[in-house]
Amino acid sequence: MTAPALGLRLFDTAIGPCGIAWSAKALVGVQLPEGTPQQTLARMQRRFPEAVEGAGPAFVQVAVRRIQALLEGAHDSLADIPLDMDGVPAFNQRVYAVARAIPPGRVLTYGDVARAIGEPGASRAVGQALGHNPFAPVIPCHRVLAAGGRSGGFSATGGAATKLRMLEIEKAQFGKEPGLFD
C-alpha cells in the first residue's frame, strides 16, 4: 500500500490544538488553533480535503515537537523546517522569507518588511500577505507589528490577543535587533 499524497493531524500546544498538513517532503500547511479542536480539524480538512489523518513521517513529528516547544517559549527559528510554497504568490514568498528570518523574541514592522523586500511603500500589501500565511507559526507572522509597536491585524482566531500572547511567550523585545534588515 502506498502512503497518501497528503496527510494531516492536530497536535496540542500551549495556545491550543494546532493543525499540520504535509506531503512526502515538506509541510503544506500549519494552522493555529481555532475555537475548538473540531473547528481546527474542520478548517484543515477544508484547506486539504484530500489529506488523510495520521501521525506523519519523522520530519513532521520533529516539526510538531519544535512548534510545541516554540509555543512554550523555546527560541527556535524553525527556519529549516521544509515548506512547500507551490501556489504561494511570489510577493508573498518574499514577505515570508523576511518574516521567517526574524529571530524568536524580536519584532519588525510591516514597513520594515516592505523595505527589506525593496518595496518601501508596500506595508499594506505586506500585511495582506501575512494575513494569508499558510504556515503560522513556522513563518512567524506574529513577529510583524504595525508602526509604533501596535499589534496590527492577525488573522488567527483571537486576533491581536493571540498575536500578543505568542509574543509574550517569546518574551519579545520591541525594536529591531541591530543589523537586522538595516
mmCIF file of C-alpha atoms in Angstrom:
data_model
loop_
_atom_site.group_PDB
_atom_site.id
_atom_site.type_symbol
_atom_site.label_atom_id
_atom_site.label_comp_id
_atom_site.label_asym_id
_atom_site.label_seq_id
_atom_site.Cartn_x
_atom_site.Cartn_y
_atom_site.Cartn_z
ATOM 1 C CA MET A 1 0.000 0.000 0.000
ATOM 2 C CA THR A 2 1.368 3.435 -0.882
ATOM 3 C CA ALA A 3 1.377 6.388 1.506
ATOM 4 C CA PRO A 4 -1.235 9.095 0.915
ATOM 5 C CA ALA A 5 -0.137 12.119 -1.105
ATOM 6 C CA LEU A 6 -1.088 14.436 1.766
ATOM 7 C CA GLY A 7 -1.525 13.872 5.465
ATOM 8 C CA LEU A 8 -2.795 15.966 8.333
ATOM 9 C CA ARG A 9 -3.124 15.894 12.084
ATOM 10 C CA LEU A 10 -3.870 18.016 15.107
ATOM 11 C CA PHE A 11 -1.404 18.444 17.954
ATOM 12 C CA ASP A 12 -1.614 20.115 21.344
ATOM 13 C CA THR A 13 0.314 23.294 22.118
ATOM 14 C CA ALA A 14 0.427 25.838 24.942
ATOM 15 C CA ILE A 15 -2.032 28.033 22.999
ATOM 16 C CA GLY A 16 -4.395 25.233 21.975
ATOM 17 C CA PRO A 17 -4.621 22.491 19.348
ATOM 18 C CA CYS A 18 -2.830 23.362 16.111
ATOM 19 C CA GLY A 19 -3.078 21.581 12.779
ATOM 20 C CA ILE A 20 -0.368 20.479 10.389
ATOM 21 C CA ALA A 21 -0.521 19.070 6.851
ATOM 22 C CA TRP A 22 2.280 17.576 4.790
ATOM 23 C CA SER A 23 3.340 15.969 1.565
ATOM 24 C CA ALA A 24 6.112 13.367 1.298
ATOM 25 C CA LYS A 25 8.840 16.001 1.536
ATOM 26 C CA ALA A 26 7.527 19.205 3.130
ATOM 27 C CA LEU A 27 4.809 20.863 5.142
ATOM 28 C CA VAL A 28 1.974 22.174 3.007
ATOM 29 C CA GLY A 29 0.171 23.973 5.820
ATOM 30 C CA VAL A 30 0.144 24.767 9.515
ATOM 31 C CA GLN A 31 -2.897 26.079 11.361
ATOM 32 C CA LEU A 32 -3.046 27.989 14.632
ATOM 33 C CA PRO A 33 -5.906 26.978 16.945
ATOM 34 C CA GLU A 34 -9.489 27.741 16.075
ATOM 35 C CA GLY A 35 -12.150 27.966 18.818
ATOM 36 C CA THR A 36 -12.254 24.190 19.391
ATOM 37 C CA PRO A 37 -10.208 21.190 18.238
ATOM 38 C CA GLN A 38 -13.116 20.214 15.971
ATOM 39 C CA GLN A 39 -13.038 23.662 14.326
ATOM 40 C CA THR A 40 -9.279 23.425 13.808
ATOM 41 C CA LEU A 41 -9.647 19.982 12.237
ATOM 42 C CA ALA A 42 -12.560 21.150 10.065
ATOM 43 C CA ARG A 43 -10.506 24.098 8.803
ATOM 44 C CA MET A 44 -7.598 21.804 7.964
ATOM 45 C CA GLN A 45 -9.957 19.422 6.155
ATOM 46 C CA ARG A 46 -11.370 22.325 4.120
ATOM 47 C CA ARG A 47 -7.855 23.504 3.233
ATOM 48 C CA PHE A 48 -6.656 19.967 2.414
ATOM 49 C CA PRO A 49 -9.718 17.868 1.516
ATOM 50 C CA GLU A 50 -7.593 15.085 0.016
ATOM 51 C CA ALA A 51 -5.403 14.708 3.129
ATOM 52 C CA VAL A 52 -5.599 11.609 5.277
ATOM 53 C CA GLU A 53 -5.243 11.878 9.054
ATOM 54 C CA GLY A 54 -2.173 10.236 10.546
ATOM 55 C CA ALA A 55 0.895 10.716 12.733
ATOM 56 C CA GLY A 56 3.089 11.774 9.837
ATOM 57 C CA PRO A 57 6.617 10.845 8.816
ATOM 58 C CA ALA A 58 9.625 11.623 11.005
ATOM 59 C CA PHE A 59 10.125 15.178 9.679
ATOM 60 C CA VAL A 60 6.507 16.033 10.604
ATOM 61 C CA GLN A 61 6.900 14.593 14.095
ATOM 62 C CA VAL A 62 10.071 16.657 14.579
ATOM 63 C CA ALA A 63 8.286 19.791 13.277
ATOM 64 C CA VAL A 64 5.397 19.200 15.706
ATOM 65 C CA ARG A 65 7.774 18.896 18.683
ATOM 66 C CA ARG A 66 9.626 22.046 17.661
ATOM 67 C CA ILE A 67 6.411 24.058 17.166
ATOM 68 C CA GLN A 68 5.189 22.868 20.561
ATOM 69 C CA ALA A 69 8.478 23.958 22.136
ATOM 70 C CA LEU A 70 8.342 27.360 20.398
ATOM 71 C CA LEU A 71 4.837 27.932 21.747
ATOM 72 C CA GLU A 72 6.158 27.114 25.232
ATOM 73 C CA GLY A 73 8.916 29.727 24.948
ATOM 74 C CA ALA A 74 11.821 27.935 23.236
ATOM 75 C CA HIS A 75 13.858 30.205 20.976
ATOM 76 C CA ASP A 76 13.828 28.098 17.824
ATOM 77 C CA SER A 77 13.529 29.912 14.496
ATOM 78 C CA LEU A 78 12.026 26.833 12.777
ATOM 79 C CA ALA A 79 13.783 28.203 9.666
ATOM 80 C CA ASP A 80 14.999 24.799 8.498
ATOM 81 C CA ILE A 81 11.573 23.116 8.515
ATOM 82 C CA PRO A 82 10.798 22.310 4.863
ATOM 83 C CA LEU A 83 7.809 24.174 3.422
ATOM 84 C CA ASP A 84 6.068 23.563 0.111
ATOM 85 C CA MET A 85 5.480 27.012 -1.410
ATOM 86 C CA ASP A 86 3.788 25.757 -4.596
ATOM 87 C CA GLY A 87 0.860 28.043 -5.276
ATOM 88 C CA VAL A 88 2.104 30.808 -2.961
ATOM 89 C CA PRO A 89 2.408 34.097 -4.904
ATOM 90 C CA ALA A 90 5.970 35.354 -5.468
ATOM 91 C CA PHE A 91 5.349 38.571 -3.497
ATOM 92 C CA ASN A 92 4.089 36.576 -0.509
ATOM 93 C CA GLN A 93 7.117 34.283 -0.711
ATOM 94 C CA ARG A 94 9.416 37.310 -0.473
ATOM 95 C CA VAL A 95 7.484 38.597 2.547
ATOM 96 C CA TYR A 96 7.544 35.159 4.181
ATOM 97 C CA ALA A 97 11.312 34.868 3.662
ATOM 98 C CA VAL A 98 11.847 38.109 5.605
ATOM 99 C CA ALA A 99 9.361 37.135 8.327
ATOM 100 C CA ARG A 100 10.979 33.721 8.655
ATOM 101 C CA ALA A 101 14.338 35.380 9.316
ATOM 102 C CA ILE A 102 13.034 37.369 12.320
ATOM 103 C CA PRO A 103 14.527 35.680 15.383
ATOM 104 C CA PRO A 104 12.228 34.495 18.151
ATOM 105 C CA GLY A 105 11.632 37.245 20.666
ATOM 106 C CA ARG A 106 12.191 40.045 18.124
ATOM 107 C CA VAL A 107 9.740 42.004 16.004
ATOM 108 C CA LEU A 108 9.706 44.115 12.853
ATOM 109 C CA THR A 109 7.036 46.422 11.490
ATOM 110 C CA TYR A 110 5.127 45.964 8.258
ATOM 111 C CA GLY A 111 7.187 48.894 6.954
ATOM 112 C CA ASP A 112 10.453 47.187 7.941
ATOM 113 C CA VAL A 113 9.431 44.102 5.971
ATOM 114 C CA ALA A 114 8.365 46.213 2.979
ATOM 115 C CA ARG A 115 11.759 47.948 2.979
ATOM 116 C CA ALA A 116 13.565 44.612 3.361
ATOM 117 C CA ILE A 117 11.927 43.290 0.171
ATOM 118 C CA GLY A 118 12.792 46.504 -1.661
ATOM 119 C CA GLU A 119 9.235 47.874 -1.775
ATOM 120 C CA PRO A 120 9.095 50.581 0.911
ATOM 121 C CA GLY A 121 5.553 51.658 0.012
ATOM 122 C CA ALA A 122 4.099 48.162 0.302
ATOM 123 C CA SER A 123 3.288 47.998 4.034
ATOM 124 C CA ARG A 124 -0.387 47.226 3.401
ATOM 125 C CA ALA A 125 0.464 44.540 0.863
ATOM 126 C CA VAL A 126 2.884 43.029 3.384
ATOM 127 C CA GLY A 127 0.047 42.917 5.921
ATOM 128 C CA GLN A 128 -2.236 41.242 3.404
ATOM 129 C CA ALA A 129 0.428 38.658 2.537
ATOM 130 C CA LEU A 130 0.955 37.891 6.214
ATOM 131 C CA GLY A 131 -2.804 37.586 6.648
ATOM 132 C CA HIS A 132 -2.715 34.738 4.103
ATOM 133 C CA ASN A 133 0.250 32.960 5.726
ATOM 134 C CA PRO A 134 -0.403 29.221 5.312
ATOM 135 C CA PHE A 135 2.379 28.238 7.738
ATOM 136 C CA ALA A 136 1.871 30.154 11.026
ATOM 137 C CA PRO A 137 3.867 29.947 13.304
ATOM 138 C CA VAL A 138 6.611 28.320 11.191
ATOM 139 C CA ILE A 139 6.513 31.555 9.216
ATOM 140 C CA PRO A 140 6.218 33.823 12.262
ATOM 141 C CA CYS A 141 3.789 36.491 11.062
ATOM 142 C CA HIS A 142 3.085 37.238 14.726
ATOM 143 C CA ARG A 143 6.518 38.918 14.854
ATOM 144 C CA VAL A 144 5.421 41.676 12.464
ATOM 145 C CA LEU A 145 3.687 44.675 14.010
ATOM 146 C CA ALA A 146 2.149 47.924 12.876
ATOM 147 C CA ALA A 147 4.095 51.172 13.187
ATOM 148 C CA GLY A 148 4.655 52.425 16.714
ATOM 149 C CA GLY A 149 4.629 48.917 18.198
ATOM 150 C CA ARG A 150 0.872 48.476 17.741
ATOM 151 C CA SER A 151 -0.228 44.907 17.206
ATOM 152 C CA GLY A 152 -1.825 45.444 13.819
ATOM 153 C CA GLY A 153 -4.069 42.722 12.473
ATOM 154 C CA PHE A 154 -3.818 38.986 12.982
ATOM 155 C CA SER A 155 -5.965 36.529 11.079
ATOM 156 C CA ALA A 156 -5.787 33.680 13.607
ATOM 157 C CA THR A 157 -8.678 33.048 15.968
ATOM 158 C CA GLY A 158 -8.407 35.510 18.822
ATOM 159 C CA GLY A 159 -6.891 38.144 16.517
ATOM 160 C CA ALA A 160 -4.439 40.569 18.064
ATOM 161 C CA ALA A 161 -4.826 38.955 21.512
ATOM 162 C CA THR A 162 -3.424 35.687 20.120
ATOM 163 C CA LYS A 163 -0.591 37.567 18.411
ATOM 164 C CA LEU A 164 0.305 39.367 21.641
ATOM 165 C CA ARG A 165 0.099 36.126 23.635
ATOM 166 C CA MET A 166 2.555 34.471 21.239
ATOM 167 C CA LEU A 167 4.906 37.446 21.556
ATOM 168 C CA GLU A 168 4.576 37.305 25.342
ATOM 169 C CA ILE A 169 5.506 33.598 25.312
ATOM 170 C CA GLU A 170 8.615 34.541 23.300
ATOM 171 C CA LYS A 171 9.369 37.415 25.700
ATOM 172 C CA ALA A 172 9.513 39.675 22.658
ATOM 173 C CA GLN A 173 11.692 42.750 22.665
ATOM 174 C CA PHE A 174 10.227 45.534 20.628
ATOM 175 C CA GLY A 175 12.511 47.252 18.165
ATOM 176 C CA LYS A 176 14.683 45.554 15.638
ATOM 177 C CA GLU A 177 17.879 43.840 16.548
ATOM 178 C CA PRO A 178 20.918 45.879 15.474
ATOM 179 C CA GLY A 179 21.846 44.891 11.936
ATOM 180 C CA LEU A 180 18.577 43.040 11.292
ATOM 181 C CA PHE A 181 17.471 44.144 7.809
ATOM 182 C CA ASP A 182 19.173 47.544 8.001
#
